[in-house]
Short mmCIF file of C-alpha atoms in Angstrom, two decimals:
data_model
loop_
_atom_site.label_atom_id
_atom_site.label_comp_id
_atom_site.label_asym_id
_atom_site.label_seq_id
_atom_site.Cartn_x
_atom_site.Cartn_y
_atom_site.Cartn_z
CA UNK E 1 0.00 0.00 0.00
CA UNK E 2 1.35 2.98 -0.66
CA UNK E 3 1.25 6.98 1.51
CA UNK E 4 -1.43 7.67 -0.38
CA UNK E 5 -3.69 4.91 -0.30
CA UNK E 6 -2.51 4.56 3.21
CA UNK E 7 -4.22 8.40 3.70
CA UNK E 8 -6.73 7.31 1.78
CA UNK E 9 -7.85 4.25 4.62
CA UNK E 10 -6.96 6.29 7.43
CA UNK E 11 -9.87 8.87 6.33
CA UNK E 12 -12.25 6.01 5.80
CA UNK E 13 -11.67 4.37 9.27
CA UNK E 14 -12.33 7.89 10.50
CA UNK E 15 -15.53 8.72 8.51
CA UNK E 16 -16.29 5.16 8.61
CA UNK E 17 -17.05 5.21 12.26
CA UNK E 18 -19.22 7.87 12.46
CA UNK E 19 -21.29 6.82 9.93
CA UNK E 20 -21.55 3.11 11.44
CA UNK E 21 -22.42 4.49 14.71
CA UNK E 22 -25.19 6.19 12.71
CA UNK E 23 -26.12 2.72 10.63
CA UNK E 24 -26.90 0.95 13.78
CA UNK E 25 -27.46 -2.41 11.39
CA UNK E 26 -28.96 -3.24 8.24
CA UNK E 27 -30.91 -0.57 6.57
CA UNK E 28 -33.46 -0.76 4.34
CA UNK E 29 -33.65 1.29 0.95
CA UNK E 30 -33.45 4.62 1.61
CA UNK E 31 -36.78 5.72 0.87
CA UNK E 32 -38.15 3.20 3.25
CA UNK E 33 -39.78 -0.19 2.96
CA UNK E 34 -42.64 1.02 1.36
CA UNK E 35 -40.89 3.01 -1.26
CA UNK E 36 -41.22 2.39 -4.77
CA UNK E 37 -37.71 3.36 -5.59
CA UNK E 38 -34.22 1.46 -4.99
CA UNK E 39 -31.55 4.10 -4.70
CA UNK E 40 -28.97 2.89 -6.38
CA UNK E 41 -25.60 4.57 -6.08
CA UNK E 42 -22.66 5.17 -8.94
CA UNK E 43 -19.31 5.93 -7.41
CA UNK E 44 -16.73 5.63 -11.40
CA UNK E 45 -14.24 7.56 -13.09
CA UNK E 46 -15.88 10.05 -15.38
CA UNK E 47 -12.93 12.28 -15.35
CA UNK E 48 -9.05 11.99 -15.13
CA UNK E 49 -7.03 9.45 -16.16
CA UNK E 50 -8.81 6.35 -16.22
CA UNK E 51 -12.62 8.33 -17.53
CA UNK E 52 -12.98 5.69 -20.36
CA UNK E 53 -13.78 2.75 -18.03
CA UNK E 54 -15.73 4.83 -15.77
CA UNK E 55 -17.94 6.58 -18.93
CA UNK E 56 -18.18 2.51 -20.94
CA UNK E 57 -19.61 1.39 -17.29
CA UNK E 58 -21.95 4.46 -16.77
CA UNK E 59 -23.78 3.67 -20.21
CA UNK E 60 -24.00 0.07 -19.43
CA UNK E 61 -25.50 0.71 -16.36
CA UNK E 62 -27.57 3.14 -17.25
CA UNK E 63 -28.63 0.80 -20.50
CA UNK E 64 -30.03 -2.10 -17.41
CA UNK E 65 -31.36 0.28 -15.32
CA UNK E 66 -33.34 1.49 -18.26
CA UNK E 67 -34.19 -1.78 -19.07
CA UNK E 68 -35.50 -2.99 -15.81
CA UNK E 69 -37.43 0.11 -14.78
CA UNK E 70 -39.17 -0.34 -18.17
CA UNK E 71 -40.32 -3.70 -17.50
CA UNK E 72 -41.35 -2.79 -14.34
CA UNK E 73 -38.49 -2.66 -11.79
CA UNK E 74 -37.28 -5.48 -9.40
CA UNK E 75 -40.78 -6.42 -7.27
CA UNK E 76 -42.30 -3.46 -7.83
CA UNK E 77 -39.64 -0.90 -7.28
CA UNK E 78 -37.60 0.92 -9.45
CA UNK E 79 -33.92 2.06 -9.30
CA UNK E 80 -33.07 5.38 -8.55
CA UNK E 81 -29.86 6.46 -9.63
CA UNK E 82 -27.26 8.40 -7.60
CA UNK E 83 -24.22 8.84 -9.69
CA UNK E 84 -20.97 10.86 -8.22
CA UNK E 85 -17.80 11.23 -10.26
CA UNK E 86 -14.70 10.07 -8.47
CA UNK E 87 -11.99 11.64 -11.05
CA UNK E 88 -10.16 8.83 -11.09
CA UNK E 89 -8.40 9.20 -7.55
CA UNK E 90 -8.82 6.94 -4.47
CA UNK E 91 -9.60 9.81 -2.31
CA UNK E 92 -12.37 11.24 -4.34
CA UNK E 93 -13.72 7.59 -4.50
CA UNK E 94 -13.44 7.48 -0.85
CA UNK E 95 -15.73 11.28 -0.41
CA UNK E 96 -17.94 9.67 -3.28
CA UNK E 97 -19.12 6.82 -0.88
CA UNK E 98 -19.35 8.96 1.76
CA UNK E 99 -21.97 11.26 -0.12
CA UNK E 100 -23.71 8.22 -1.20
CA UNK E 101 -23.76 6.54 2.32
CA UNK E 102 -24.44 9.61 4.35
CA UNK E 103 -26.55 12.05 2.34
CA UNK E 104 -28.05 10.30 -0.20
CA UNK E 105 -28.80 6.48 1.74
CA UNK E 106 -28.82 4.85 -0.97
CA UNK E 107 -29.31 0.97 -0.65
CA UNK E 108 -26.22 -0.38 -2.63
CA UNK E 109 -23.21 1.24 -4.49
CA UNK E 110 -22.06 0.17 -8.30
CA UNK E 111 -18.44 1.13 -8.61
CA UNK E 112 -15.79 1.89 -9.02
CA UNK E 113 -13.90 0.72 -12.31
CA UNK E 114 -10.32 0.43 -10.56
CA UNK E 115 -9.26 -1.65 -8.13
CA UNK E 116 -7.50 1.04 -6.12
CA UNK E 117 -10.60 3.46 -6.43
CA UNK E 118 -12.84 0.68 -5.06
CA UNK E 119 -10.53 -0.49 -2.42
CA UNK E 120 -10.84 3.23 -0.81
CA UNK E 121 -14.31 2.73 -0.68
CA UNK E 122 -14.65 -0.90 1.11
CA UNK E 123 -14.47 -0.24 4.36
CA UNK E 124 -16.96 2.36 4.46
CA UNK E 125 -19.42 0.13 2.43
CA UNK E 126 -18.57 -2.39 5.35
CA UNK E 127 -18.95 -0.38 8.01
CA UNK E 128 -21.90 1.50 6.74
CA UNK E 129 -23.52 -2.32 5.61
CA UNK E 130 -23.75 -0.88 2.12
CA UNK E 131 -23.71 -3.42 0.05
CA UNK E 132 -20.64 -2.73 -3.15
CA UNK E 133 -20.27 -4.21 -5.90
CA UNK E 134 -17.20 -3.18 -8.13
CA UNK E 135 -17.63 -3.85 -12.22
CA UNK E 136 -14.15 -4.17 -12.55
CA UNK E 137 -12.13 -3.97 -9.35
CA UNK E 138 -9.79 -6.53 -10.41
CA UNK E 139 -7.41 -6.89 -7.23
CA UNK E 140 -8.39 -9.71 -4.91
CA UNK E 141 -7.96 -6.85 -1.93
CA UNK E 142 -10.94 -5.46 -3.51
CA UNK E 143 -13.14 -8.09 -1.41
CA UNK E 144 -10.59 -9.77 0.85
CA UNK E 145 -8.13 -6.91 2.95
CA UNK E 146 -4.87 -7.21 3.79
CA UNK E 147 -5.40 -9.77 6.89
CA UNK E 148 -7.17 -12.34 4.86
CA UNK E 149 -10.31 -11.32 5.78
CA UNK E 150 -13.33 -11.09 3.52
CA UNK E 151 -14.82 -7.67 3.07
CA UNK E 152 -18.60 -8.68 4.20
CA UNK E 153 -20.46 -6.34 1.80
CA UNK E 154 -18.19 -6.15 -1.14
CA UNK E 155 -18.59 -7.91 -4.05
CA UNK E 156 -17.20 -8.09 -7.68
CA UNK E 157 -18.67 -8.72 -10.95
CA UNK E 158 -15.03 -9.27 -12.83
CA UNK E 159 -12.70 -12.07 -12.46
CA UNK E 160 -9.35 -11.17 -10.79
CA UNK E 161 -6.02 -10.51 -11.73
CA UNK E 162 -4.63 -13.58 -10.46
CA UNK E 163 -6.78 -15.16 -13.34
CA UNK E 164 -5.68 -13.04 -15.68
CA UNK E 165 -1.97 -13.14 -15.71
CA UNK E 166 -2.14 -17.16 -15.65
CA UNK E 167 -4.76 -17.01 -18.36
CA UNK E 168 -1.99 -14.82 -20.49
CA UNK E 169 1.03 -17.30 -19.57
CA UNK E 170 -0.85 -20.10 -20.06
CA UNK E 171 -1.96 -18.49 -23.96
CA UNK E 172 1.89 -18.00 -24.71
CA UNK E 173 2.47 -20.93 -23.72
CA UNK E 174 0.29 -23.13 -25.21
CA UNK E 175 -1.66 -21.41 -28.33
CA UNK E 176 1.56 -19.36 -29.12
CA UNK E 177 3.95 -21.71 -28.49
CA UNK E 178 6.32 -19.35 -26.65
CA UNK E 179 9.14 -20.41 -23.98
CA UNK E 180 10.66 -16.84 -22.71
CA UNK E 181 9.02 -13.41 -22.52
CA UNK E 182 9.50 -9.68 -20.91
CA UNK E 183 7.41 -8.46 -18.85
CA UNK E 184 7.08 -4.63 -18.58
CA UNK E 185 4.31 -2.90 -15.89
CA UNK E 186 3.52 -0.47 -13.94
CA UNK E 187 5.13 -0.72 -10.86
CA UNK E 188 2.65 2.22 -9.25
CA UNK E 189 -0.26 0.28 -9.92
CA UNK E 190 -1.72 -3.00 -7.73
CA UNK E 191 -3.14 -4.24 -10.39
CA UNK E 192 -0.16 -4.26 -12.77
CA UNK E 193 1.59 -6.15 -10.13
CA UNK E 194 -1.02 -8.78 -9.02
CA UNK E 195 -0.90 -9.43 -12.92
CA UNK E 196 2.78 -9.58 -12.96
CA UNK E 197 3.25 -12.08 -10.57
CA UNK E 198 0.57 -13.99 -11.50
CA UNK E 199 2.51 -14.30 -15.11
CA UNK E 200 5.54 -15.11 -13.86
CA UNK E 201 4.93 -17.94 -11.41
CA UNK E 202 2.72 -19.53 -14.12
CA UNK E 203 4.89 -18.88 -17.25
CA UNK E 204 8.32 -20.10 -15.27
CA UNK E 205 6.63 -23.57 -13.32
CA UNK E 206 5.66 -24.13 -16.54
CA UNK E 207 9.52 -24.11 -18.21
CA UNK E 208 9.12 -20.57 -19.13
CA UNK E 209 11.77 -18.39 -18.80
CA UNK E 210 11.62 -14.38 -17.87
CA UNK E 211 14.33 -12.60 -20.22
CA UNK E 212 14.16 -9.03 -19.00
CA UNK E 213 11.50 -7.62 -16.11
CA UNK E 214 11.29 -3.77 -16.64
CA UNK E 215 8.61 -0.86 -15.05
CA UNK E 216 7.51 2.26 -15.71
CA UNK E 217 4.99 4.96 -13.98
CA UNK E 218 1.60 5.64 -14.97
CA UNK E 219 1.74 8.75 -17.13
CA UNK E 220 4.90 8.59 -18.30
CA UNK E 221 4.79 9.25 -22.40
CA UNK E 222 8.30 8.47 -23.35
CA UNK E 223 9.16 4.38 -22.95
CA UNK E 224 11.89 4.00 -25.83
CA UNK E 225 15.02 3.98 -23.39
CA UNK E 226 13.47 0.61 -21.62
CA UNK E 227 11.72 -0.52 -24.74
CA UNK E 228 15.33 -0.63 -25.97
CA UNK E 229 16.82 -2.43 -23.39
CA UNK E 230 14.03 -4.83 -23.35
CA UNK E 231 14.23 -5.35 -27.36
CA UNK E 232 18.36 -6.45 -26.23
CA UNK E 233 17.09 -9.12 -24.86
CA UNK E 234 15.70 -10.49 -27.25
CA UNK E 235 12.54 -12.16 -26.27
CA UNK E 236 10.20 -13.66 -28.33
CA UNK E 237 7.18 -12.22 -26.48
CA UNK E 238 6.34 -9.33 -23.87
CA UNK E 239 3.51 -9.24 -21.48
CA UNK E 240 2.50 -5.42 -20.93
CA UNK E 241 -0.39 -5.18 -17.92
CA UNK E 242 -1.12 -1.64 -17.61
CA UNK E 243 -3.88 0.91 -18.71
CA UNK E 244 -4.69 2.20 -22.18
CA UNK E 245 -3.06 6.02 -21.38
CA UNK E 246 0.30 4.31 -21.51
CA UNK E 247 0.19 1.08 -23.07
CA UNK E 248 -1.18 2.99 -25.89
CA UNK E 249 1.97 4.28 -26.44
CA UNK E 250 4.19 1.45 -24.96
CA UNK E 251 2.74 -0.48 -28.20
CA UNK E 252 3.40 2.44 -30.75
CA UNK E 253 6.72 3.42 -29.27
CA UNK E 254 7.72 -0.64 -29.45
CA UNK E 255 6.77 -1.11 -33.06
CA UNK E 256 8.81 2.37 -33.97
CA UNK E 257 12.16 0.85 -32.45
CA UNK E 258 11.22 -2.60 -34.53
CA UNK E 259 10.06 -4.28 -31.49
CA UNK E 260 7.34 -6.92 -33.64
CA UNK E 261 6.81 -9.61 -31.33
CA UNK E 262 3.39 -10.48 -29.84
CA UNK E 263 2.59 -7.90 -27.33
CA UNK E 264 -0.06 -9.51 -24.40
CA UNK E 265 -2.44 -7.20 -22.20
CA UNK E 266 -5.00 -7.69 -19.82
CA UNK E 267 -8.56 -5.79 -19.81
CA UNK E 268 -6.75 -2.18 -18.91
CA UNK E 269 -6.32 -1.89 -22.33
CA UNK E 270 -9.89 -2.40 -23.31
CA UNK E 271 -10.21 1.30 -24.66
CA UNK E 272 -11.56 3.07 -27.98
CA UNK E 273 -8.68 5.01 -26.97
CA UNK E 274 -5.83 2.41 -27.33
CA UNK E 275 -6.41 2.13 -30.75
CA UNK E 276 -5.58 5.95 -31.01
CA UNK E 277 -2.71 5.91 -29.17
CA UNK E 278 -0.90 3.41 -30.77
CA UNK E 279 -2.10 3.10 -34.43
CA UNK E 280 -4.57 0.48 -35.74
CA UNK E 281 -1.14 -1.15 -37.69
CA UNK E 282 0.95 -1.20 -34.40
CA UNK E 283 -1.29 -2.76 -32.87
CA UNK E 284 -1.15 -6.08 -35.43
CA UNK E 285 0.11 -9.39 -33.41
CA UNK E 286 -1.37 -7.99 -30.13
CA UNK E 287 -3.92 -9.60 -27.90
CA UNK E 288 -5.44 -8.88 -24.22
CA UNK E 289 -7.80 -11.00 -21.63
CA UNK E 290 -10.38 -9.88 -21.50
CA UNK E 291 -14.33 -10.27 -19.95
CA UNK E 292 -16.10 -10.92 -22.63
CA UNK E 293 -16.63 -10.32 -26.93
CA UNK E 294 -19.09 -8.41 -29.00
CA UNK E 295 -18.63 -11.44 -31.53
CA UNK E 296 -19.42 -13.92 -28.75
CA UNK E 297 -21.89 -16.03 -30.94
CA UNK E 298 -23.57 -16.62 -27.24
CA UNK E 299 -27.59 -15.06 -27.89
CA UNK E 300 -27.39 -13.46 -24.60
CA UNK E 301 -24.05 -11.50 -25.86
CA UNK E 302 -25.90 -10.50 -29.15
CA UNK E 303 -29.01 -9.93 -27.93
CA UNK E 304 -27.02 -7.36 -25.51
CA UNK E 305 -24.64 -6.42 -28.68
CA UNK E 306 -27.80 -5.28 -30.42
CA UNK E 307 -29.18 -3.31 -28.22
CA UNK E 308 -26.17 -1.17 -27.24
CA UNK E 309 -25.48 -0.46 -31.25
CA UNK E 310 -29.06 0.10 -31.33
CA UNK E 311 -29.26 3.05 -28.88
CA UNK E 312 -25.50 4.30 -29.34
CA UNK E 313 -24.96 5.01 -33.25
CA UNK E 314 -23.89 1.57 -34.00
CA UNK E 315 -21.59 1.35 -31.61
CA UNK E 316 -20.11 -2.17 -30.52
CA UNK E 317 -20.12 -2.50 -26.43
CA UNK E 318 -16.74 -2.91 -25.03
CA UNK E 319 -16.13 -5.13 -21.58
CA UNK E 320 -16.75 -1.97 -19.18
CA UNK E 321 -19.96 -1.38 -20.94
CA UNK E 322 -21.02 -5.21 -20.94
CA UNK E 323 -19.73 -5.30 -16.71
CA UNK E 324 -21.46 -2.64 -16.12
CA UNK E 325 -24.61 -3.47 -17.63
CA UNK E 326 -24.25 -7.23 -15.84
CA UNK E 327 -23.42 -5.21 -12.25
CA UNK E 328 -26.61 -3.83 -12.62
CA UNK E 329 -28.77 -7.77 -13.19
CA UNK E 330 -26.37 -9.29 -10.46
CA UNK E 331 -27.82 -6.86 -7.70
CA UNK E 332 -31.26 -6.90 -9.28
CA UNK E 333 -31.19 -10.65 -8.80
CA UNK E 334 -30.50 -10.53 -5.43
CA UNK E 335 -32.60 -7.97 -4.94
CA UNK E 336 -35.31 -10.38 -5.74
CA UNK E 337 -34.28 -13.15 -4.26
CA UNK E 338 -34.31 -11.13 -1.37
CA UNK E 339 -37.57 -9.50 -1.76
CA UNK E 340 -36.42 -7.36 0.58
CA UNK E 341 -34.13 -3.99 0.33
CA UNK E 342 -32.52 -4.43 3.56
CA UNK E 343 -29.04 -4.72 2.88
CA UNK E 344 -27.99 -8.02 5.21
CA UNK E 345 -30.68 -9.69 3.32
CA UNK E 346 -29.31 -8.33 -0.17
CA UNK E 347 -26.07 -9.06 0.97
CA UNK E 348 -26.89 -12.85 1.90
CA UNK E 349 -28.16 -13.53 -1.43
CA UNK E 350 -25.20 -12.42 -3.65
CA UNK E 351 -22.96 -14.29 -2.03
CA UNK E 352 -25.10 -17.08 -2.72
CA UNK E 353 -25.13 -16.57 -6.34
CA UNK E 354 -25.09 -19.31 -8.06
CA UNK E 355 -24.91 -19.92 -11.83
CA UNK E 356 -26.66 -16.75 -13.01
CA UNK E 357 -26.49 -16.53 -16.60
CA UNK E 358 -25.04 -12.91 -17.30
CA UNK E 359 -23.83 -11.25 -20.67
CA UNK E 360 -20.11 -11.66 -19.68
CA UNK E 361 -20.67 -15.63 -18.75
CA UNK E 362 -22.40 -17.47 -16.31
CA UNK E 363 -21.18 -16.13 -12.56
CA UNK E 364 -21.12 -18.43 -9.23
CA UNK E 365 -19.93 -16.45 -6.23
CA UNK E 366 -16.86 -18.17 -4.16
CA UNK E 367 -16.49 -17.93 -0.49
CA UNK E 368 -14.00 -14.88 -1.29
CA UNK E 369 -16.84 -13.18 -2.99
CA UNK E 370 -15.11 -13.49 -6.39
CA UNK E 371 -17.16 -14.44 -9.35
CA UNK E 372 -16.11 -18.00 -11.03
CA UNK E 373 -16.46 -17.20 -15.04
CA UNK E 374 -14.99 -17.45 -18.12
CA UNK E 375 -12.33 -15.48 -19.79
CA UNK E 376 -11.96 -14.05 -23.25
CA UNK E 377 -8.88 -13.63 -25.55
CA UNK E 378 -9.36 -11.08 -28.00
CA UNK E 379 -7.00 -10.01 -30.69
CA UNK E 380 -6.00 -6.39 -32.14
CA UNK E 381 -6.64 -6.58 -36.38
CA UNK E 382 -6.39 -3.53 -38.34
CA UNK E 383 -7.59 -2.03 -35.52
CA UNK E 384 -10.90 -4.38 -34.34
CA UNK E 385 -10.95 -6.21 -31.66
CA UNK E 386 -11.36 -10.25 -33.01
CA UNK E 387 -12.10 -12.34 -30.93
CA UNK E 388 -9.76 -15.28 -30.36
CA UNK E 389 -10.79 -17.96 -28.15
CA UNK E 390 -12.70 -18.60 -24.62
CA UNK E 391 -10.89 -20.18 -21.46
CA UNK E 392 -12.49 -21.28 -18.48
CA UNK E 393 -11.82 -20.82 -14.80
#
């Protein structure tokens, strides 16, 4: 953890008590038991660095809350949307659930799109019992803290990074054939690390072997003095977890110093914005994990898929979009399952979530409150995002 995040907590524990020593247990929605509303609150990054994940999960949300309000609402009662803009910083996250939790009392919280800037939030939702689900919190300290110990009220819709980094060694390995890679991450970012190591230890028990290990910072814009050590090494594949802002230009700066091996990501590049960054042709012979394909023959996916073009100019719906839109039908479930708003009761039934069919597979919910689905390999063509294969937990 670093100073800031470590701020970051020590704010929460403070705000955190007085608002639990205002909860004084499970609430019920907001509005009351009566109510015909479920407040429903948004806590993402719809500015700063990070504002394309946060805006791709706001319209999917938005698109299922539409959706089931139209047809009626969950029992009766429709959502009610509180959405706050965290800016893409954990602190702002942290002031966002604090609104949400104190101000608004709203019965559950959707967000946020980071691991870090969901994190900041967790022990508030706890302490608050607020139930949070985050649509693409991808660290497993996003539900289980630093002791081990599961965060009672948080849950995730996305599979973690753990997951993820095998699911890349195990591609090289096997469907490309590869037997020794560079890795280069962000070492200021969790989630570049959990991905990291996850790589490693699966690529090198398996015979792999790790040629170069480099890092950089998130918004750093020039990458060519380490791409060029990295390119000395010769390796015949590099594994890049980061986000879009600077992978973007990791992948255009690579293919500029003749650096044309497969390039590997994980769903922090999902972006329209990649493909500006680095150049529809740089990004040839590159692939990320990710949740979930628009060309997913699946008729859930295209019924979704058809929809979202439908009501956004023809637009194809990235991952954030599709988790965000599934957030949304994994707390509605519950919600009825429930058929209650109190929050121990909506807690109680998503972690017993079991095989619910959702547009980015079919989620059961493990005793760590992680969802047990399917992962996607997509690959960069001219540009589009192709999808490659599926691989299962």
């Amino acid at each position: 953890m670093n100073k800031k995040l470590a701020s970051v907590f020590m704010a929460s524990t403070i705000f955190a008590g007085v608002l639990a020593g205002c909860a004084g247990g499970a609430k019920e929605s907001s509005e009351g038991g009566n109510s015909d509303t479920i407040k429903l609150g948004i806590n993402l990054e719809l500015s700063g660095n990070v504002a394309s994940y946060g805006e791709s999960m706001a319209k999917g949300i938005e698109m299922a809350v539409e959706e089931i309000n139209e047809n009626g609402g969950v029992d009766g009662k429709k959502f009610d949307v509180v959405k706050v803009d965290n800016k893409s910083e954990a602190a702002e996250a942290t002031n966002g659930i604090i609104k949400l939790t104190s101000q608004d009392k709203v019965t559950a919280v959707i967000g946020a799109a980071t691991s870090g800037n969901t994190v900041a939030q967790a022990q508030i939702a706890n302490d608050t019992k607020t139930v949070l689900i985050a649509p693409g919190g991808t660290s497993p300290t996003v539900t289980v803290d630093e002791k081990g110990k599961v965060r009672e009220f948080v849950f995730r819709t996305s599979f973690i990074d753990p997951f993820q980094g095998t699911v890349a060694a195990n591609f090289a390995l096997d469907t490309l054939k590869i037997k020794d890679a560079a890795i280069f991450a962000d070492n200021s970012s969790d989630y570049a690390k959990g991905l990291s190591n996850a790589f490693k230890e699966t690529f090198e028990a398996a015979g792999g072997k790790i040629v170069a290990e480099e890092a950089y910072v998130a918004k750093d814009t020039d990458f060519r003095a380490t791409l060029t050590r990295i390119k000395a090494k010769n390796p015949s594949f590099i594994f890049i977890p980061g986000y879009y802002e600077e992978v973007g230009l990791i992948v255009k700066q690579a293919r500029e110093l003749g650096i044309d091996v497969p390039l590997v990501g994980a769903d922090g590049w999902d972006s329209p914005k990649l493909v500006d960054l680095a150049g529809a042709e740089a990004l040839n012979n590159t692939y990320l994990i990710n949740h979930y394909s628009s060309e997913d023959p699946d008729e859930k996916v295209q019924k979704f898929v058809s929809t979202f073009k439908e009501q956004n100019n023809g637009e194809a719906p990235n991952a954030f979009n599709a988790l965000g839109y599934d957030t949304v039908y994994f707390l509605a479930d519950a919600i009825k399952r429930a058929g209650s708003t109190d929050s121990s009761k909506i807690q109680a039934e998503l972690a017993k979530t079991k095989d619910l069919s959702l547009v980015t597979g079919v989620v059961t919910i493990d005793e760590n409150h992680h969802p047990i689905k399917t992962a996607t390999i997509l690959e960069y063509k001219d540009g589009k995002q192709v999808f490659n294969t599926k691989v299962n937990p």
